[in-house]
XYZ file of C-alpha atoms in Angstrom:
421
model
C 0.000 0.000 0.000
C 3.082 2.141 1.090
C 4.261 1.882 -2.590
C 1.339 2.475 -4.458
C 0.450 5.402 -2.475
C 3.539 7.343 -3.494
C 3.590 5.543 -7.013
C -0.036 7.663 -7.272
C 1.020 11.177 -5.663
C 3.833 11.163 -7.873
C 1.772 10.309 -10.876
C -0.232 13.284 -10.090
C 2.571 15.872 -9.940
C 3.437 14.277 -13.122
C 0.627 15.070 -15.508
C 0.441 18.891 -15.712
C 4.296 18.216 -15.705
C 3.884 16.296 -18.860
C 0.897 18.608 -20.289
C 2.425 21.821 -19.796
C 6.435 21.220 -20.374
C 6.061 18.801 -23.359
C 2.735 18.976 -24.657
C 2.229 22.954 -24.409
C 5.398 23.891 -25.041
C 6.098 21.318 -28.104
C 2.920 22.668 -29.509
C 3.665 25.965 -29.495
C 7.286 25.561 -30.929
C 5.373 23.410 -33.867
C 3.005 27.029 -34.040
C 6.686 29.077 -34.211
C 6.990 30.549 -30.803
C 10.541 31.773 -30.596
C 13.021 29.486 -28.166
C 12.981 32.496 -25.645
C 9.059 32.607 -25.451
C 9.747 29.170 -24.934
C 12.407 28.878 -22.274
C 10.634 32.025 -20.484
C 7.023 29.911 -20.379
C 9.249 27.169 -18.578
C 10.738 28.687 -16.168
C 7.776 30.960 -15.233
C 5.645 27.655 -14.495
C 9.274 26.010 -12.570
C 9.703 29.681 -10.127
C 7.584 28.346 -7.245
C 9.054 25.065 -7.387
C 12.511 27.509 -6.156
C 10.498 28.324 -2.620
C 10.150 25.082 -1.750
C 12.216 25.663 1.390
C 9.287 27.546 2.626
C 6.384 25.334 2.038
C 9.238 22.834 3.987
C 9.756 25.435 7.184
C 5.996 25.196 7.401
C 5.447 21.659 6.813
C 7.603 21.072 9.452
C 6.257 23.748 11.948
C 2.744 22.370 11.261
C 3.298 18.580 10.650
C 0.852 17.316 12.992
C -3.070 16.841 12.567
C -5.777 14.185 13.279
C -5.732 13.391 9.392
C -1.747 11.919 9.857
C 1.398 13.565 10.090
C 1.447 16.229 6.929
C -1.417 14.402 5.470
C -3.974 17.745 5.468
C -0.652 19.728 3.815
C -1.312 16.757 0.765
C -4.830 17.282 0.871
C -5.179 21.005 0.835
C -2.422 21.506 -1.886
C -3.856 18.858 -4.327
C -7.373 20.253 -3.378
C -6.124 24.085 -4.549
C -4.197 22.947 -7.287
C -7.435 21.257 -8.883
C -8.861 24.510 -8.542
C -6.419 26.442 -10.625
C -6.538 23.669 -13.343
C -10.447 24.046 -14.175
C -9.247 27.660 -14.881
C -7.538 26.271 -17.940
C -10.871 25.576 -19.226
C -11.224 29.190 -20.314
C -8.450 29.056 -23.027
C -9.937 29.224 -26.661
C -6.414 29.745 -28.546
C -3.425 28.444 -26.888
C -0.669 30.494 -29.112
C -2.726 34.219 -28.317
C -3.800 33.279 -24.458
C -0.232 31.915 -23.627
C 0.181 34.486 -20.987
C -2.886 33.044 -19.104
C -1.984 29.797 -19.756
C 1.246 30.380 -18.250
C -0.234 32.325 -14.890
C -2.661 29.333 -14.394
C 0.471 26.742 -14.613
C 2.265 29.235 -12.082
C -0.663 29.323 -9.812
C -0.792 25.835 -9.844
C 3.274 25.309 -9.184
C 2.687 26.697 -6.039
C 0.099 24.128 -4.974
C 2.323 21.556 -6.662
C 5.192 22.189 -5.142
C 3.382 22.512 -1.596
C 2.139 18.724 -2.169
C 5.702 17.676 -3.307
C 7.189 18.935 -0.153
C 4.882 17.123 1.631
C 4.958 13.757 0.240
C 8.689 14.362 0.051
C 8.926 14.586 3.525
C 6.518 12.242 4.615
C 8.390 9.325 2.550
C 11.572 10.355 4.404
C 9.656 10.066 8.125
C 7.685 6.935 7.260
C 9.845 4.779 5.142
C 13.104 2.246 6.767
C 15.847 3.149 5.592
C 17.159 0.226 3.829
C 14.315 0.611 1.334
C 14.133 4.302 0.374
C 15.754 3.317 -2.785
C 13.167 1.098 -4.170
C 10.236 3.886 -2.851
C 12.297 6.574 -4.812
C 12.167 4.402 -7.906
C 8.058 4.009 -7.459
C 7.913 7.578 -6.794
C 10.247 8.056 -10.062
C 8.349 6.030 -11.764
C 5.106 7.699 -10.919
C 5.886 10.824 -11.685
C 7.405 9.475 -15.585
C 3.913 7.688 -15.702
C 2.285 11.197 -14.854
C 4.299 12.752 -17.591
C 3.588 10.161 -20.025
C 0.147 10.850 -19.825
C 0.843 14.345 -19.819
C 2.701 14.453 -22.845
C 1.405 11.731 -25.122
C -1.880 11.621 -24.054
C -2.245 15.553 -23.437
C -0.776 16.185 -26.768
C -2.879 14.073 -28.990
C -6.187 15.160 -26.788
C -4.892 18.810 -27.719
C -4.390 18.402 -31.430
C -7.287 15.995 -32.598
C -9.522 17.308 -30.119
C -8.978 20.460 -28.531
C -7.141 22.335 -25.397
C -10.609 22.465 -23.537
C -10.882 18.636 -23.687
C -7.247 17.841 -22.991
C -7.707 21.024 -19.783
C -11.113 18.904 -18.582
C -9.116 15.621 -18.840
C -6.407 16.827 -16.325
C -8.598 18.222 -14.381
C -10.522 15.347 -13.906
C -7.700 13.177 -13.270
C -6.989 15.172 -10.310
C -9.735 14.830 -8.934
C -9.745 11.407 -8.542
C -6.163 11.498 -7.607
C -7.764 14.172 -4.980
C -10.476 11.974 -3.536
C -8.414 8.982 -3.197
C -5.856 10.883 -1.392
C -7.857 11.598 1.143
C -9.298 8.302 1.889
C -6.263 6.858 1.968
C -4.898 7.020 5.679
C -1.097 7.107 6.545
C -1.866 5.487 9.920
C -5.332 3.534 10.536
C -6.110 5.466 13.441
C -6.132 8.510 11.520
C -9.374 10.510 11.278
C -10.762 12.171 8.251
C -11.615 15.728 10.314
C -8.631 17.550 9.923
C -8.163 19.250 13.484
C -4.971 20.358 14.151
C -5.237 21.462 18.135
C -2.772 19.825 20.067
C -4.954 20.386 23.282
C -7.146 18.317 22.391
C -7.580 15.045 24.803
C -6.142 11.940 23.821
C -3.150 13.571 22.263
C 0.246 11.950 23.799
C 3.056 13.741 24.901
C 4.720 12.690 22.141
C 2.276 13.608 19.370
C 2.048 17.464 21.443
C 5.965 17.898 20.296
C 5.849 16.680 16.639
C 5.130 20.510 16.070
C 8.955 22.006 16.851
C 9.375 25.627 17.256
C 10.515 27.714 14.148
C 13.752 29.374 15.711
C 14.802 25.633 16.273
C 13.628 24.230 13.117
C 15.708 26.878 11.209
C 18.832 26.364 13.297
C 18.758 22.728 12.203
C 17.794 22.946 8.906
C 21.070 25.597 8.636
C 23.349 22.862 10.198
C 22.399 20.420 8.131
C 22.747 22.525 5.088
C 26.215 23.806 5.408
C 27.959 20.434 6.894
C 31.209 20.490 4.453
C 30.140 16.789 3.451
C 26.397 17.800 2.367
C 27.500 20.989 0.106
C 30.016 18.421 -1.803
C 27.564 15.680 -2.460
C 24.844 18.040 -3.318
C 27.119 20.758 -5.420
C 27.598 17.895 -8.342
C 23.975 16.402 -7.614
C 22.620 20.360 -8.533
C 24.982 20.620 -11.603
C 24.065 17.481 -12.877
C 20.308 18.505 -13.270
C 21.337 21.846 -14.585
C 22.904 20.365 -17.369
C 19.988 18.102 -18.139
C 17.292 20.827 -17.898
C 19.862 23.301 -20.477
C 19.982 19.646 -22.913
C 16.446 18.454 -22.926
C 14.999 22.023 -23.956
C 17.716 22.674 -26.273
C 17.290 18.939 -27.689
C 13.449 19.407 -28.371
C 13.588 23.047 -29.545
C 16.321 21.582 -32.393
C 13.913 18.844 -33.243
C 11.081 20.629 -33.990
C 12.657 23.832 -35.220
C 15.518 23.022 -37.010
C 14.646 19.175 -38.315
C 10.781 20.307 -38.667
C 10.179 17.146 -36.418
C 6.553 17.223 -35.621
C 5.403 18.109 -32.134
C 3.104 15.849 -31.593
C 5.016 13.010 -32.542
C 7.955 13.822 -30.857
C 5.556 14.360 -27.544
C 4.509 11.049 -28.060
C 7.990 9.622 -28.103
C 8.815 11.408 -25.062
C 5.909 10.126 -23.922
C 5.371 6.696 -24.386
C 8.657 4.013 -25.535
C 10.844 6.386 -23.615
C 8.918 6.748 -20.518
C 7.565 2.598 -20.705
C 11.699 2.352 -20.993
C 12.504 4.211 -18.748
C 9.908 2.953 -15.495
C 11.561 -1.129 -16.016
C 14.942 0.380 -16.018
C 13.836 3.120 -13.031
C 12.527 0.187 -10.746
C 15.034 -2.431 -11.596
C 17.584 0.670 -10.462
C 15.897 1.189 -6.992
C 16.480 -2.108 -5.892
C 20.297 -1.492 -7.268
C 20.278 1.220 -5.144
C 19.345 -0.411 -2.127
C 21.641 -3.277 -2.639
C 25.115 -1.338 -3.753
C 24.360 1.613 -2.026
C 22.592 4.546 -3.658
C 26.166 6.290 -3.802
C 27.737 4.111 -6.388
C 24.939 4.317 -8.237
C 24.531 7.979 -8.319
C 29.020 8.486 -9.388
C 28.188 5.518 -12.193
C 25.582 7.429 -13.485
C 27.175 10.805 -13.533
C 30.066 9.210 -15.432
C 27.475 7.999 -17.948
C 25.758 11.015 -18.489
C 29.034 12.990 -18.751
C 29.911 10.789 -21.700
C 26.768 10.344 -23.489
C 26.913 14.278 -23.329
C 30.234 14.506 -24.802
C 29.528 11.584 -27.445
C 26.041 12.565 -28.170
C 26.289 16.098 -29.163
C 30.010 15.352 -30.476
C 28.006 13.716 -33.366
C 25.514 16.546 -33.553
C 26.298 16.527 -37.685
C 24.365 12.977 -37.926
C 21.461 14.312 -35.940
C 19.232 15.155 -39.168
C 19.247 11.086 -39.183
C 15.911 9.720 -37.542
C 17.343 6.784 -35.793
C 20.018 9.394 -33.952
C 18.118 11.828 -32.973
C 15.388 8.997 -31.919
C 18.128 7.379 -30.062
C 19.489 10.242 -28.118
C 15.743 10.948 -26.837
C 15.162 7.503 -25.464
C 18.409 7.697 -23.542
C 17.903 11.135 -22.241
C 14.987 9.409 -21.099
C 16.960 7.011 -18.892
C 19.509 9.932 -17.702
C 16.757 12.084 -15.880
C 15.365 9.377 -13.955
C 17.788 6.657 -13.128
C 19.878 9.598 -11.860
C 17.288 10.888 -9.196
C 16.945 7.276 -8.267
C 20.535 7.249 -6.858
C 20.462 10.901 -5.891
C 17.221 11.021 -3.873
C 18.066 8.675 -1.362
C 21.788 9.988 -1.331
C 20.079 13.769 -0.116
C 17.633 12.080 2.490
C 20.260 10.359 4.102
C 21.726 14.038 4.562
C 18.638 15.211 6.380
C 18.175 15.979 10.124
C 15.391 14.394 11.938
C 12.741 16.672 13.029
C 13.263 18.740 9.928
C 13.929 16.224 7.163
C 10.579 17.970 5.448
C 12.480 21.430 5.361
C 15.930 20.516 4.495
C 15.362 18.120 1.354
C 12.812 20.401 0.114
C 15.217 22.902 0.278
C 17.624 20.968 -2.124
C 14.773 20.668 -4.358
C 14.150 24.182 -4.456
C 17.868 24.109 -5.338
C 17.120 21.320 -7.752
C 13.935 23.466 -9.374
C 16.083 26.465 -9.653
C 18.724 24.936 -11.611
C 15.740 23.761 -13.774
C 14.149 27.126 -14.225
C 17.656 28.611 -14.870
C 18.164 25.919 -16.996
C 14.896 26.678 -19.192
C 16.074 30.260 -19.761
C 19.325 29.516 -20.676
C 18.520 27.099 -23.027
C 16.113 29.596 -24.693
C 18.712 32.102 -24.630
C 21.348 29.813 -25.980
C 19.442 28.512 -28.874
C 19.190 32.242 -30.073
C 23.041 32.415 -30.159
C 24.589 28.846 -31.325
C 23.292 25.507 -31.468
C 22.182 22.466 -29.499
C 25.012 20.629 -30.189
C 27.248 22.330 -29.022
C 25.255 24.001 -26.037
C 25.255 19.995 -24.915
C 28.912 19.709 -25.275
C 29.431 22.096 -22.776
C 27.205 20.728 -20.557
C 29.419 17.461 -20.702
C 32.814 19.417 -20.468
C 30.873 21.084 -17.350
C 30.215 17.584 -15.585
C 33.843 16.577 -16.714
C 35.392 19.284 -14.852
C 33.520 18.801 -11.696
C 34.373 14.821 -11.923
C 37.803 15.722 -12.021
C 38.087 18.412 -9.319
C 35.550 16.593 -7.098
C 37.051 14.854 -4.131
C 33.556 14.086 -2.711
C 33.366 11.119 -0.814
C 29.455 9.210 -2.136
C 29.646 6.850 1.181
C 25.808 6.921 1.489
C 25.919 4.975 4.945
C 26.030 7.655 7.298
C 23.002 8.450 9.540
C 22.486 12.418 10.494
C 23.919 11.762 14.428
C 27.396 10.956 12.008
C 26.931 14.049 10.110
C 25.671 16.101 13.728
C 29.204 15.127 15.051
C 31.317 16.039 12.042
């Protein structure tokens, strides 16, 4: 139950991932939008995803209710975020109402990235240890489910049909992804009334501190952020998605614009063989994880997607061949999500209990801004050279940093170890 339960949240974060980044923004290169129009729509939608630290602080501050332990945080968020998705249902023309479009998405980042925080942290408090690898690689592979849906199925719903069908799709997805949520309970003596007063009788002594005190809960989180260890392991983790965020939107934006690819096919791909792909491979890698220690697995990968950079774009000249091109999409399909297999599990083991909510949030408010920065660069680069080259660097980037890093991936310390270093 534990695993399908984050398999679905994820799943849900997933689709107006999928709808919006691929769909949307495929379709309007196929309708000429510029690569900076482009890049600008991505990271708009990706800038609340940046605060996360703050929907963490809170979390954290206000973990405790009768619903379960962050449980009315997961409720609340999906519950808004539906809200700002039947707003989409207003768009007529996609390419002259982009502006709304993208305000809605934003709206609904916020929510998103509220509910990600959440689910984040409760996985971290509620799952062993020894098996946070293989819930990673559920949670992975819900969320490249989510975007398959998002992207395939969004796409074709949005050129055969319509945006207001694909819009009432989502938005009825949600819902059920809404109402399930909050019949599912994280503890069976949970209640569905969501009080959160901790005078009420019948609360323990324990359950009256699971609410720390904000001065504390910032102290911690800033102790656990600047341990020497931590910035090394997670200064290559947040490089590593920056140069997969400045590939992937430089990649597509090539396809479409400068092979005359079509959108919706290439949404499609992205969508479907790479993401089926990708979820065997993601789950076969969480139980790698587990077994040779998320740390080996995360350096491995690195390696790999340093070279397939350098290879890849090194043969940028043959890209105009189908099979290439094809190629290089389903293994930038792997990349993404085998790598946050390994590195998920790496940053929770970095995070202090009490605030474990805060702190890893806060690296993926790192992780979000190196995707939103990522976005714009991309569009900026594309309007100065070209994407094979702008994914050369990227590997040259990730070369560098191999070299000069002297970080140590031993993924078997607990936070008392990191506490007393």
């Amino acid at each position: 139950m534990r695993y399908f339960t984050f398999f679905y949240l994820y799943a849900m974060q997933g689709i107006p991932a999928g709808f919006a980044l691929t769909a949307i923004a495929n379709f309007l290169i196929g309708k000429g939008v510029s690569a900076l129009t482009i890049g600008s729509f991505d990271a708009v939608i990706g800038i609340p995803w940046v605060f996360q630290f703050i929907w963490g602080a809170l979390i954290d501050r206000y973990q405790f209710s009768r619903m379960g332990h962050r449980k009315h945080w997961i409720v609340f968020s999906q519950f808004a975020a539906l809200l700002v998705t039947l707003s989409l249902l207003l768009v007529k023309n996609p390419v002259k109402e982009l502006n709304y479009i993208m305000v809605a998405f934003f709206i609904h980042s916020i929510f998103a990235s509220i509910q990600d925080a959440s689910v984040d942290a409760t996985a971290i408090a509620i799952v062993p240890v020894d098996e946070q690898g293989r819930i990673n690689a559920f949670m992975r592979s819900g969320l490249l489910l989510g975007v398959a849906v998002g992207a395939a199925g969004f796409s074709t719903l949005l050129h055969y049909y319509g945006f207001f069908y694909a819009a009432a799709v989502q938005s009825l997805l949600l819902l059920l992804f809404t109402v399930l949520t909050y019949i599912t309970k994280i503890d069976r003596s949970d209640s569905y009334r969501p009080s959160f007063g901790l005078k009420t009788s019948g609360h323990t002594p324990q359950q009256k501190t699971e609410n720390p005190d904000l001065k504390w809960l910032f102290k911690q989180l800033y102790k656990g952020i600047v341990l020497k260890n931590s910035l090394k392991v997670f200064g290559l983790i947040a490089l590593v998605y920056l140069c997969l965020s400045i590939f992937i939107r430089s990649f597509s934006f090539h396809l479409i614009h400068n092979l005359h690819w079509d959108d919706n096919q290439l949404s499609v791909l992205q969508g479907t063989w790479g993401s089926a792909v990708t979820i065997a491979v993601t789950l076969g890698g969480g139980i790698l994880a587990d077994r040779i220690g998320p740390g080996k697995l995360q350096l491995l990968v690195v390696i790999a997607i340093c070279a397939f950079f350098l290879v890849f774009d090194s043969l940028g000249f043959l890209w105009f061949h189908r099979s290439v091109s094809t190629s290089g999409v389903l293994l930038y399909s792997l990349a993404d999500p085998i790598f946050s297999v390994a590195a998920m599990p790496v940053l929770m083991a970095l995070c202090l209990a009490k605030v474990e909510g805060s702190q890893f949030t806060t690296y993926m408010a790192i992780v979000n801004l190196c995707d939103v920065i990522g976005a714009y660069v991309s569009g900026w680069g594309m309007s100065v050279t070209t994407a094979p080259v702008i994914g050369f660097i990227c590997g040259a980037s990730l070369l560098v940093a191999l070299v000069l890093s002297r970080a140590s991936f031993n993924t078997s310390f607990r936070a008392t170890k990191l506490v007393s270093e």
